[in-house]
mmCIF file of C-alpha atoms (C1' of nucleotides) in Angstrom:
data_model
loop_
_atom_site.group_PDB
_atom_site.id
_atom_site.type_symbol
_atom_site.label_atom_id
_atom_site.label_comp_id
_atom_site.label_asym_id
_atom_site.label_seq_id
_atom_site.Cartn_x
_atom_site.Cartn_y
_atom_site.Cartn_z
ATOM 1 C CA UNK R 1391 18.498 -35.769 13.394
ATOM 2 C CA UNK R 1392 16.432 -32.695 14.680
ATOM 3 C CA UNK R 1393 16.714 -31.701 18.017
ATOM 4 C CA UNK R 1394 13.665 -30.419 19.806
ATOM 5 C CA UNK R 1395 13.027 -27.020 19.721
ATOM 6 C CA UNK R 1396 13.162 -26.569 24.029
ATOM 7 C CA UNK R 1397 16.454 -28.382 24.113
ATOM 8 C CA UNK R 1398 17.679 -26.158 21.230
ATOM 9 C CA UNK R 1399 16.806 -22.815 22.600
ATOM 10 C CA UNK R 1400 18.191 -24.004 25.997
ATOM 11 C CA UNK R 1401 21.407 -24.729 24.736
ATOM 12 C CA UNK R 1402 21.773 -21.581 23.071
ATOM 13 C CA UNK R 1403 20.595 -20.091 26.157
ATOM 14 C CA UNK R 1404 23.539 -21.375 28.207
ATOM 15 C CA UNK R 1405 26.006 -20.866 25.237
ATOM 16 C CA UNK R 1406 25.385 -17.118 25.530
ATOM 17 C CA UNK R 1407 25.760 -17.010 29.465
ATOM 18 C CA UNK R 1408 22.013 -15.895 28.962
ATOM 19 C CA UNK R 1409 19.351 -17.545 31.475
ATOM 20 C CA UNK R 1410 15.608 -19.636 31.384
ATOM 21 C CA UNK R 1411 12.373 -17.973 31.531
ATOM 22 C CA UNK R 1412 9.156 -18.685 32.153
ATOM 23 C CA UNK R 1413 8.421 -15.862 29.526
ATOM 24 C CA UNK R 1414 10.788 -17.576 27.020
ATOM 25 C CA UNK R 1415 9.170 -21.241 27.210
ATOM 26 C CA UNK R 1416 5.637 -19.801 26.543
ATOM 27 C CA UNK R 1417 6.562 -18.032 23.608
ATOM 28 C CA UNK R 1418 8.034 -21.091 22.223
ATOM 29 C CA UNK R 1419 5.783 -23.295 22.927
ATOM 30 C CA UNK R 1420 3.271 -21.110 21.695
ATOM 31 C CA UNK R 1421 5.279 -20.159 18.360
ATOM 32 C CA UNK R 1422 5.949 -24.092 17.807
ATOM 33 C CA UNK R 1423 2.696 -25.409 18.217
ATOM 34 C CA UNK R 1424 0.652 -22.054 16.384
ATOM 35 C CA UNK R 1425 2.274 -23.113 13.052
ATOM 36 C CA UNK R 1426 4.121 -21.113 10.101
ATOM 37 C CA UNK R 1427 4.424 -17.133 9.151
ATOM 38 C CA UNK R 1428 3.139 -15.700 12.622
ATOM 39 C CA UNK R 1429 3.675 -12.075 13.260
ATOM 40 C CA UNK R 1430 4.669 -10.514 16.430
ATOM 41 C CA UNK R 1431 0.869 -9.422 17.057
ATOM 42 C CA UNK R 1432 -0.171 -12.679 16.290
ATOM 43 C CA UNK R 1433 1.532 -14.452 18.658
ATOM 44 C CA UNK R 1434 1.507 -12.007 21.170
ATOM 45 C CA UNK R 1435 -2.279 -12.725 21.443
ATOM 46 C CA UNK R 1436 -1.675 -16.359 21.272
ATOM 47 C CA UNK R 1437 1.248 -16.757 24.043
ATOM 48 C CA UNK R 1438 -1.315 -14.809 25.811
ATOM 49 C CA UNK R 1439 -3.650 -17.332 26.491
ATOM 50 C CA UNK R 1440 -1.470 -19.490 28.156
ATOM 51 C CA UNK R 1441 0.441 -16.695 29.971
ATOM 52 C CA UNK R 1442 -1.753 -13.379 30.233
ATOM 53 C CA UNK R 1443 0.584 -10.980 31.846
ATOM 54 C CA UNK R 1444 3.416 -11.590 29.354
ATOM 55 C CA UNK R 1445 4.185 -7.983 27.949
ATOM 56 C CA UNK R 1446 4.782 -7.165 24.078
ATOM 57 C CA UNK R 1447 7.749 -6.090 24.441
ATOM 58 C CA UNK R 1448 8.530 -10.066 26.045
ATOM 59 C CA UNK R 1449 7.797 -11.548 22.854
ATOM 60 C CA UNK R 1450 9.519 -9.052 20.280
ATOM 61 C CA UNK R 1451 12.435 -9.875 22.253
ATOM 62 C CA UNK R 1452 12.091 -13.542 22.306
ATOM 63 C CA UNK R 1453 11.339 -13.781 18.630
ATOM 64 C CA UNK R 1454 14.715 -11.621 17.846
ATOM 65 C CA UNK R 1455 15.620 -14.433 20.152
ATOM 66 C CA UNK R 1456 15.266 -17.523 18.126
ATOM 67 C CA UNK R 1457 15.987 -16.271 15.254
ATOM 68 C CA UNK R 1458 19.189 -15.879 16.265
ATOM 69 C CA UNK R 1459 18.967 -19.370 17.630
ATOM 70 C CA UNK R 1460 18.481 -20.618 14.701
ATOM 71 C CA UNK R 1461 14.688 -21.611 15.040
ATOM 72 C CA UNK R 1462 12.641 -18.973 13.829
ATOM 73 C CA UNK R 1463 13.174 -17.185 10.414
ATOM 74 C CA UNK R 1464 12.544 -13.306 9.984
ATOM 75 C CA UNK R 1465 10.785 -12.809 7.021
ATOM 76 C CA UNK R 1466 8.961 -9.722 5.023
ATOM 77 C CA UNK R 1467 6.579 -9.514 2.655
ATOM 78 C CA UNK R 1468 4.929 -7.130 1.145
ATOM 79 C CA UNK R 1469 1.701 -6.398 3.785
ATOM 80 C CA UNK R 1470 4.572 -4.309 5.788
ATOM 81 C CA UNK R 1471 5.175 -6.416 9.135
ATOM 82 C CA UNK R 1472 7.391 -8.915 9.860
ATOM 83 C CA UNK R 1473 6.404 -12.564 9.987
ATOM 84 C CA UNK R 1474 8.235 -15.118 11.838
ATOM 85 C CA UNK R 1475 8.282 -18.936 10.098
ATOM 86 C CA UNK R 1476 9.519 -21.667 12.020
ATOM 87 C CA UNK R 1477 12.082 -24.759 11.659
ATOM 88 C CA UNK R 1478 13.541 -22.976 8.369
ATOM 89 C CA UNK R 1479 16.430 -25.308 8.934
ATOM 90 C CA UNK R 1480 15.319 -28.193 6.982
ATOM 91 C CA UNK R 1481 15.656 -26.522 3.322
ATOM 92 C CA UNK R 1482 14.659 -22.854 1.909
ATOM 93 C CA UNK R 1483 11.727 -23.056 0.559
ATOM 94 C CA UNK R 1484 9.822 -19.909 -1.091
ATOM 95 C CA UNK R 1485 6.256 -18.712 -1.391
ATOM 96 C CA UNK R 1486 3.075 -18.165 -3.351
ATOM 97 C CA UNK R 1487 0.752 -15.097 -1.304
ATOM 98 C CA UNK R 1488 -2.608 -14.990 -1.940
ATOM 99 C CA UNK R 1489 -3.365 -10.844 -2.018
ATOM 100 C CA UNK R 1490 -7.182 -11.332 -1.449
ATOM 101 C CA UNK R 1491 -6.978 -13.825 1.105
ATOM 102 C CA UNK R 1492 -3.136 -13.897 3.096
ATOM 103 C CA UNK R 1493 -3.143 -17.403 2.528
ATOM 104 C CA UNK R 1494 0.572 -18.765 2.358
ATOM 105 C CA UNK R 1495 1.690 -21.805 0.131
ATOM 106 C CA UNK R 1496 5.220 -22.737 0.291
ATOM 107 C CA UNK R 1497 7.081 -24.062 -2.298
ATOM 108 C CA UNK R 1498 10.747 -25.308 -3.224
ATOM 109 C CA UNK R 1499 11.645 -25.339 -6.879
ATOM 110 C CA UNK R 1500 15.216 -27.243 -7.393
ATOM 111 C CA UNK R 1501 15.871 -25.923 -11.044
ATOM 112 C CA UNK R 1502 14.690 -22.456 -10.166
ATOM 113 C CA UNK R 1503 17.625 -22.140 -7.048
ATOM 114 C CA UNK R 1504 19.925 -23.646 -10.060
ATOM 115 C CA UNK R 1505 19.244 -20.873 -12.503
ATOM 116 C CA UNK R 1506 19.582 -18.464 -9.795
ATOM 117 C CA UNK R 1507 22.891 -19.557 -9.250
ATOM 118 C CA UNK R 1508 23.792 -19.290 -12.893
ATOM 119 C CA UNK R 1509 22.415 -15.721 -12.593
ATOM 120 C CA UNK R 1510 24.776 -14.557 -9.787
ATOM 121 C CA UNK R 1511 27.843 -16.675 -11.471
ATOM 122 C CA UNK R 1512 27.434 -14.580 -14.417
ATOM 123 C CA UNK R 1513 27.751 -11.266 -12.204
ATOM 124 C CA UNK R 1514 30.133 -12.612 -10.071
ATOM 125 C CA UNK R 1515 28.102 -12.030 -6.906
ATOM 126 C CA UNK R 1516 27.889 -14.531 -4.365
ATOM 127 C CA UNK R 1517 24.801 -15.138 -3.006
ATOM 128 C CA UNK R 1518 24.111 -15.416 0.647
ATOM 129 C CA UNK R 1519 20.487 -15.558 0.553
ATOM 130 C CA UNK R 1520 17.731 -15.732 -1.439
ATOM 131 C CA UNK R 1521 13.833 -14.144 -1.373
ATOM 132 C CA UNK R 1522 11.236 -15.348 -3.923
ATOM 133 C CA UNK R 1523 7.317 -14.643 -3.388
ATOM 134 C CA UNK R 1524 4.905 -14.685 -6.343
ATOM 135 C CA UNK R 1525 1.762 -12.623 -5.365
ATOM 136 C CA UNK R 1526 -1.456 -13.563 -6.647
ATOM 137 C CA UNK R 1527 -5.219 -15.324 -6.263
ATOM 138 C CA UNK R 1528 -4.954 -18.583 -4.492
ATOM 139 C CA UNK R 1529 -7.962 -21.289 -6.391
ATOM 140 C CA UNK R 1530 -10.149 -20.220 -3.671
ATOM 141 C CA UNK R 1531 -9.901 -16.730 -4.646
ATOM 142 C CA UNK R 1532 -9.816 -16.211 -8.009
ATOM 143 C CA UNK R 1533 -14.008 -16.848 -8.264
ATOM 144 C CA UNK R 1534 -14.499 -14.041 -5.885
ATOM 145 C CA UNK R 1535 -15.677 -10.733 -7.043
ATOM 146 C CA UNK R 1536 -13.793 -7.955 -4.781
ATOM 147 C CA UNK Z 495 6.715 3.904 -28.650
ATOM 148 C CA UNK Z 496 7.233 4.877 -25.113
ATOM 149 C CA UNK Z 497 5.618 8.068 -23.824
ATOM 150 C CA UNK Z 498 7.703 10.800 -22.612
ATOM 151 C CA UNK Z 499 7.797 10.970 -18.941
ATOM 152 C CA UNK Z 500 6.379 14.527 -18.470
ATOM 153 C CA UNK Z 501 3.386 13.496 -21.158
ATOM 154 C CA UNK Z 502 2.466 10.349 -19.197
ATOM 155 C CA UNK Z 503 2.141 12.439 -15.836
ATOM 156 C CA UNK Z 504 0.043 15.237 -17.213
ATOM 157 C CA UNK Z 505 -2.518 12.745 -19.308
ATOM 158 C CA UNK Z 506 -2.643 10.916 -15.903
ATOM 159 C CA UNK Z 507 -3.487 13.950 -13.796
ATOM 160 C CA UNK Z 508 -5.811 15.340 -16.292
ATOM 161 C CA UNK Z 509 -7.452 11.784 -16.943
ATOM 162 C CA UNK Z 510 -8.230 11.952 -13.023
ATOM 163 C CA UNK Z 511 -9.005 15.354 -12.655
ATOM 164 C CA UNK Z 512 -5.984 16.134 -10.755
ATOM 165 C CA UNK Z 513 -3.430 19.388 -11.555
ATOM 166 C CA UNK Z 514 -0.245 20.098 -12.798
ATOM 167 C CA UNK Z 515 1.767 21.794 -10.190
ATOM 168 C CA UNK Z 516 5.712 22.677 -10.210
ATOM 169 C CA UNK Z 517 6.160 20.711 -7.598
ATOM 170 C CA UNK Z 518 5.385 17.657 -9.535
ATOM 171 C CA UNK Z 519 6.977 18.308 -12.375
ATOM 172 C CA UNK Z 520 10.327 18.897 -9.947
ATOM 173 C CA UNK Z 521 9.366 15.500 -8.459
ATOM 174 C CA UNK Z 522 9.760 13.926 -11.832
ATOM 175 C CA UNK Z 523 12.817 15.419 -13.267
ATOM 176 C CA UNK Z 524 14.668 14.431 -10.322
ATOM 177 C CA UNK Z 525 13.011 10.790 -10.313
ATOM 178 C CA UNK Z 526 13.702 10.385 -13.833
ATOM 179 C CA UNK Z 527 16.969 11.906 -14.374
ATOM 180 C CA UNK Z 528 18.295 10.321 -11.284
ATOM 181 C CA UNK Z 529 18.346 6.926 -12.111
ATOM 182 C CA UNK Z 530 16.722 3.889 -9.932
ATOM 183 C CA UNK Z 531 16.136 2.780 -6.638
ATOM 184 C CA UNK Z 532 15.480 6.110 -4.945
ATOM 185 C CA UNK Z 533 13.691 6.605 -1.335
ATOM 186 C CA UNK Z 534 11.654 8.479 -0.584
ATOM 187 C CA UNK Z 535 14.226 10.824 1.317
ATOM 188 C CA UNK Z 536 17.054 10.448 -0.950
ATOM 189 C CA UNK Z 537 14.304 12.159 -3.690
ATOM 190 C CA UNK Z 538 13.550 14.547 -1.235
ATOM 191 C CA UNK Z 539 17.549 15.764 -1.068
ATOM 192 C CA UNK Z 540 17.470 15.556 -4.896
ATOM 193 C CA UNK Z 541 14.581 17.251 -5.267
ATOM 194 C CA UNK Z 542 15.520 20.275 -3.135
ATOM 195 C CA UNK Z 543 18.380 21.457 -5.245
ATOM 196 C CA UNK Z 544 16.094 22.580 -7.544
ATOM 197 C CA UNK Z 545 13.014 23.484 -5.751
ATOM 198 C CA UNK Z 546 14.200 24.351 -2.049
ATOM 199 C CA UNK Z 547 10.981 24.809 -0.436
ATOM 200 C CA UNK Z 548 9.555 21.217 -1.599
ATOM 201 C CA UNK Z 549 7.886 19.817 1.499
ATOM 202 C CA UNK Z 550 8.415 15.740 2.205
ATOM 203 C CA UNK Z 551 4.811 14.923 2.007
ATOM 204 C CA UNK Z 552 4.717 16.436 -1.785
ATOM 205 C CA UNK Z 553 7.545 13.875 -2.385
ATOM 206 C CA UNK Z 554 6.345 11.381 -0.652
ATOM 207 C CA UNK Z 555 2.700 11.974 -1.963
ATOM 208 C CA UNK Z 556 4.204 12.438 -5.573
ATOM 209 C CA UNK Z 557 5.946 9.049 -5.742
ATOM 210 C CA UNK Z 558 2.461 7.454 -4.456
ATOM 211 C CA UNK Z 559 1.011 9.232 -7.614
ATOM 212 C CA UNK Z 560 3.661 8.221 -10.301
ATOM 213 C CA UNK Z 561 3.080 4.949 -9.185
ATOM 214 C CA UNK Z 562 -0.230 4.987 -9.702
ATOM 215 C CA UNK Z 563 0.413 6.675 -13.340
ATOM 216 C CA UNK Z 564 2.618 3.588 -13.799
ATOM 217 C CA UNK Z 565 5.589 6.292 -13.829
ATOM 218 C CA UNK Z 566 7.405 3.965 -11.337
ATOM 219 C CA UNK Z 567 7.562 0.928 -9.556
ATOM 220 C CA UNK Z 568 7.267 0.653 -5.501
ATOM 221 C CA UNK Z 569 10.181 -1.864 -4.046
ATOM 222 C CA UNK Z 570 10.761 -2.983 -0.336
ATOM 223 C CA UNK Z 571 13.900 -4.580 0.073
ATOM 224 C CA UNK Z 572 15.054 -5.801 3.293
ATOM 225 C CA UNK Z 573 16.437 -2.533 4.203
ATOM 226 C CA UNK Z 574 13.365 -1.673 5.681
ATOM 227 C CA UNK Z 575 12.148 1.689 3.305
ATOM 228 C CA UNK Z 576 10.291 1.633 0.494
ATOM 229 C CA UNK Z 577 12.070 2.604 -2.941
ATOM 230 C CA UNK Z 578 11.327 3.681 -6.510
ATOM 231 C CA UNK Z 579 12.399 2.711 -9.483
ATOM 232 C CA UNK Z 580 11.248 4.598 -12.691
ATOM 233 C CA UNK Z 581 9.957 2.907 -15.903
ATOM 234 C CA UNK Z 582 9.115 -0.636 -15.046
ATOM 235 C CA UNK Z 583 7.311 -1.046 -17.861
ATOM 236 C CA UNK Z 584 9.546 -2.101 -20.334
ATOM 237 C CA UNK Z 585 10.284 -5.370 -18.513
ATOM 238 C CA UNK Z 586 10.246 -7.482 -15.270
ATOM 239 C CA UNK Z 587 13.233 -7.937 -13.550
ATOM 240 C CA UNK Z 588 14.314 -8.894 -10.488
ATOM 241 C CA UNK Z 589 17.415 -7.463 -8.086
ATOM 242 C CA UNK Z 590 20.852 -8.844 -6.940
ATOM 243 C CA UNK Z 591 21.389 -6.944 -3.642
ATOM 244 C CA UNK Z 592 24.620 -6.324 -1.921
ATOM 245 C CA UNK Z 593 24.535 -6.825 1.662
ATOM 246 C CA UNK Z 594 28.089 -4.625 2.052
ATOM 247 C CA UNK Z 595 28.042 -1.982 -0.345
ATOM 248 C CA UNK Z 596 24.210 -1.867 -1.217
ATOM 249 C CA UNK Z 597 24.558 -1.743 -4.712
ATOM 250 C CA UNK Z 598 22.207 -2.926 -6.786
ATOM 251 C CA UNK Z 599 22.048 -4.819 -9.717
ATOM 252 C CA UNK Z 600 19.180 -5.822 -12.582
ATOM 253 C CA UNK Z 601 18.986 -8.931 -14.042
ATOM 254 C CA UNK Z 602 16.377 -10.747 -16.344
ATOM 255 C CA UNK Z 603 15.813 -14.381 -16.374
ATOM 256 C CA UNK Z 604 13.245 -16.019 -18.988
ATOM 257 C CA UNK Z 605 13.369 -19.367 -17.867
ATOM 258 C CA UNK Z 606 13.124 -18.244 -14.269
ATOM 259 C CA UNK Z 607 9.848 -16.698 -15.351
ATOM 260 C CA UNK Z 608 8.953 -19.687 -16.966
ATOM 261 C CA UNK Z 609 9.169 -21.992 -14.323
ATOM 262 C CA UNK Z 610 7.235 -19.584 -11.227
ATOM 263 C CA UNK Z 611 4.418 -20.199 -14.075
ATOM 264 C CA UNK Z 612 4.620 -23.993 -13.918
ATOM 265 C CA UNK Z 613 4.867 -23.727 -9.980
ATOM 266 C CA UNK Z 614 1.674 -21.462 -10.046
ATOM 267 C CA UNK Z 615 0.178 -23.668 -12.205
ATOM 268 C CA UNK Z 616 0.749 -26.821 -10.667
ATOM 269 C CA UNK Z 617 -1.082 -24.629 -7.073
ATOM 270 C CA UNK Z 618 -3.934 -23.589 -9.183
ATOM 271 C CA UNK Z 619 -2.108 -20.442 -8.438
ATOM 272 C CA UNK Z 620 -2.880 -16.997 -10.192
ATOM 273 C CA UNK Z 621 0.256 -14.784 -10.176
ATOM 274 C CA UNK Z 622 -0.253 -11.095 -10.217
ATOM 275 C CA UNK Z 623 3.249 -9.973 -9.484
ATOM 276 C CA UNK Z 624 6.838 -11.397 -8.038
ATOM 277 C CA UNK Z 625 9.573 -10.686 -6.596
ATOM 278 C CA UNK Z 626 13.097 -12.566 -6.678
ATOM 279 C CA UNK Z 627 16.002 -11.005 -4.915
ATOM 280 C CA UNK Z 628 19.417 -12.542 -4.568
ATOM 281 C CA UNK Z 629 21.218 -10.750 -1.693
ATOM 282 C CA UNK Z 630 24.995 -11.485 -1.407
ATOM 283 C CA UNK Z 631 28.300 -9.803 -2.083
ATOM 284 C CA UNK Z 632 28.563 -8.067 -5.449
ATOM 285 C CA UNK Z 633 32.076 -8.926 -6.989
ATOM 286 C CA UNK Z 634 33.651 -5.676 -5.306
ATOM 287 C CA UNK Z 635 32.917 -6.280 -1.988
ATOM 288 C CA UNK Z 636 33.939 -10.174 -2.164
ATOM 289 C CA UNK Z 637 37.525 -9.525 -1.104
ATOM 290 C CA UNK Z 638 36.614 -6.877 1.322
ATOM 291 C CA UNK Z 639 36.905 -7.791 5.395
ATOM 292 C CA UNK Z 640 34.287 -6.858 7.458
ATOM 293 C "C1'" DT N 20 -11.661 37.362 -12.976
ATOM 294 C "C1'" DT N 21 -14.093 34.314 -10.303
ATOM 295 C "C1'" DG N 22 -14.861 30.453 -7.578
ATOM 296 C "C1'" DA N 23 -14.811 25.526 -6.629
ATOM 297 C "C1'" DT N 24 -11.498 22.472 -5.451
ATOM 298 C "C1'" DA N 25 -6.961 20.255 -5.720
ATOM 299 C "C1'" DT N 26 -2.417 20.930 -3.684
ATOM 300 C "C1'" DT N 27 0.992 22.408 -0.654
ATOM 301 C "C1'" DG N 28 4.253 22.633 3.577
ATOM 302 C "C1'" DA N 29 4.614 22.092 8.431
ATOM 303 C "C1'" DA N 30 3.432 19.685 12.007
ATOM 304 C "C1'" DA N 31 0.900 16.185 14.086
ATOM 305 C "C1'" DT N 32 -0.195 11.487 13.816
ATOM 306 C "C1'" DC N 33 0.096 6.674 12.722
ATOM 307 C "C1'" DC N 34 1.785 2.090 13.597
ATOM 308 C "C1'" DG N 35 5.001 -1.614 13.881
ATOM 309 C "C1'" DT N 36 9.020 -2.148 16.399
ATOM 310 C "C1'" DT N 37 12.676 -1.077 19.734
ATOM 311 C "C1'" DT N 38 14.461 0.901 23.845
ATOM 312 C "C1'" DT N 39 14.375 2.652 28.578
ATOM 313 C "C1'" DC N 40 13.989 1.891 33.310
ATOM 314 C "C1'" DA N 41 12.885 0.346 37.804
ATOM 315 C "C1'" DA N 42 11.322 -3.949 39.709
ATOM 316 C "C1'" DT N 43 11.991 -8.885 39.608
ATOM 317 C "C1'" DA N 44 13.772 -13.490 38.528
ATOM 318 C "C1'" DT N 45 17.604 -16.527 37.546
ATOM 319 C "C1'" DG N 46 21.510 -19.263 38.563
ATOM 320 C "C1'" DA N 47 26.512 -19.628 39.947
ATOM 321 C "C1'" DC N 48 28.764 -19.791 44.150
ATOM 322 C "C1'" DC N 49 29.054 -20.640 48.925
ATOM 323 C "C1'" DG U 1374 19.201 -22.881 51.545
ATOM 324 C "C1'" DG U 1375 21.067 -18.023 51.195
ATOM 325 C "C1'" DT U 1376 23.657 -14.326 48.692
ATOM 326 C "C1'" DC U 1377 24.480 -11.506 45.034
ATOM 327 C "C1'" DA U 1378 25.725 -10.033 40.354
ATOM 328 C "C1'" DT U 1379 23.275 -9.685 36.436
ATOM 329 C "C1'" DA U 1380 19.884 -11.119 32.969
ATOM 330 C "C1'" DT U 1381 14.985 -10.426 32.210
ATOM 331 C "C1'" DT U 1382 10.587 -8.528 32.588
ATOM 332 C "C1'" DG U 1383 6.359 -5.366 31.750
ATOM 333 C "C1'" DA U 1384 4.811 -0.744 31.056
ATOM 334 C "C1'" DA U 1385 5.481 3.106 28.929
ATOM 335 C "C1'" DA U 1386 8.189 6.084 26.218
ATOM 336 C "C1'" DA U 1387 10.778 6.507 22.145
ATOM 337 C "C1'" DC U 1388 11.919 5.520 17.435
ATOM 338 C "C1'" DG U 1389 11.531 6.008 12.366
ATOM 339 C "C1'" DG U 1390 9.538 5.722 8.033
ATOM 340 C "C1'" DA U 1391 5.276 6.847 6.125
ATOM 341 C "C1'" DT U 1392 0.758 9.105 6.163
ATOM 342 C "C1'" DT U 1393 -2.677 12.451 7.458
ATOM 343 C "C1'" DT U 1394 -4.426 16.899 9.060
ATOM 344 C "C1'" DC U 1395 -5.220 21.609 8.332
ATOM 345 C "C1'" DA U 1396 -5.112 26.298 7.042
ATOM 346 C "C1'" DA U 1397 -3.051 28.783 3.312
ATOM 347 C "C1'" DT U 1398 -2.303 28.773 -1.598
ATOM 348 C "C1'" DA U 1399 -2.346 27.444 -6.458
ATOM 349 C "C1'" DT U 1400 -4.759 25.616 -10.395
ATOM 350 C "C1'" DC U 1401 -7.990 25.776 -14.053
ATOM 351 C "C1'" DA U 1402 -12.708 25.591 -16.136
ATOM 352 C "C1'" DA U 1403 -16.215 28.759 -16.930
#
DNA sequence: TTGATATTGAAATCCGTTTTCAATATGACC
DNA sequence: GGTCATATTGAAAACGGATTTCAATATCAA
């Protein structure tokens, strides 16, 4: 069973000897309730709403922060900043990018983490982690002229 | 048949009304005869052997412009810079990354392919391009401590 | 050879992200 | 509650890879 997201960042708080904000609630809350695949910008504007004076630099910080807690996920792709996805705990899962739109679909493929497996076996390399993203038109796209 | 290297660049540049200068040519003996997986600056420290006034823009400007002759393929990794890789065009494949050693290694998969089609598919999903990187410990680096 | 224009190198700039720093907030201890 | 060491904050500066600017130079069609 999952714990809730406040009670997990608090105990890693403590764990580390580091300490409660204010600053540190909002941007959880904020990065919990917003969704998947945020970037720092993104939420900066959002956590904003709910605390205005919180500084950028705040919630850079306290998304480094729960990643390391375990609760957000860095991730890259190819538009050059980094997203954050939430609750990545549950199961990898991969992704299909819409290039017209930015539109996100995530998807887990069972057989595909299998063969990937067989890949690295064969070059005795042991894989830590894993990155797959197919790039394309989502349906809602591909009608659209440019 | 493949093109030659040099014979692909020029039709490019003359096909766009752009020049043949030394510097490019410099650009892509040192791309091609260095092997894969270059940045931008490791080019640059190539490419000054031969040519020791090269500036970093021309390098930086020339890999932007054999990409766009389909000379070579832009990659980021999770490194953070941008890399090259020449002659993409005989084949997809996707990476193996070493996360102690950064070595790199190529690998093919068919049936891979196959299936990211029937996951597209089944999203009404057009793909355009992919990317599937394994990053682990290459067989080298397994024993290694920290 | 000429002349329009593409290209170059150096330096400035861009932009997402990280770090610095002085002021402030937190929380363990009394 | 009060004290105090120290973690945290916001603003601004710094960072770093990549791109752009600009005046000087090279290219190439005529």
């Amino acid at each position: 069973m999952r714990k809730q997201a406040a009670e997990q960042l608090s105990e890693y708080l403590s764990g580390q000897g580091l300490k409660s904000t204010r600053q540190r609630d909002d941007v959880l809350n904020a990065f919990v309730s917003a969704g998947r695949h945020l970037s720092a910008e993104e939420l900066y504007l959002l956590v904003k709403k709910s605390n205005p004076g919180i500084g950028y630099a705040t919630v850079y910080r306290t998304l480094k922060l729960l990643a390391e807690a375990g609760l957000a996920d860095e991730r890259r792709f190819e538009d050059g900043f980094t997203r954050y996805e939430y609750n990545a705990s549950d199961g990898h899962h991969d992704h299909l990018i819409c290039t017209r739109c930015g539109k996100i679909i995530e998807f887990e493929n069972e057989r595909i983490e299998q063969l990937q497996q067989d890949v690295a076996r064969k070059n005795r390399f042991k894989v830590q982690s894993h990155k797959l993203e197919l790039y394309g038109l989502c349906s809602d796209c591909q009608g659209q002229r440019k």
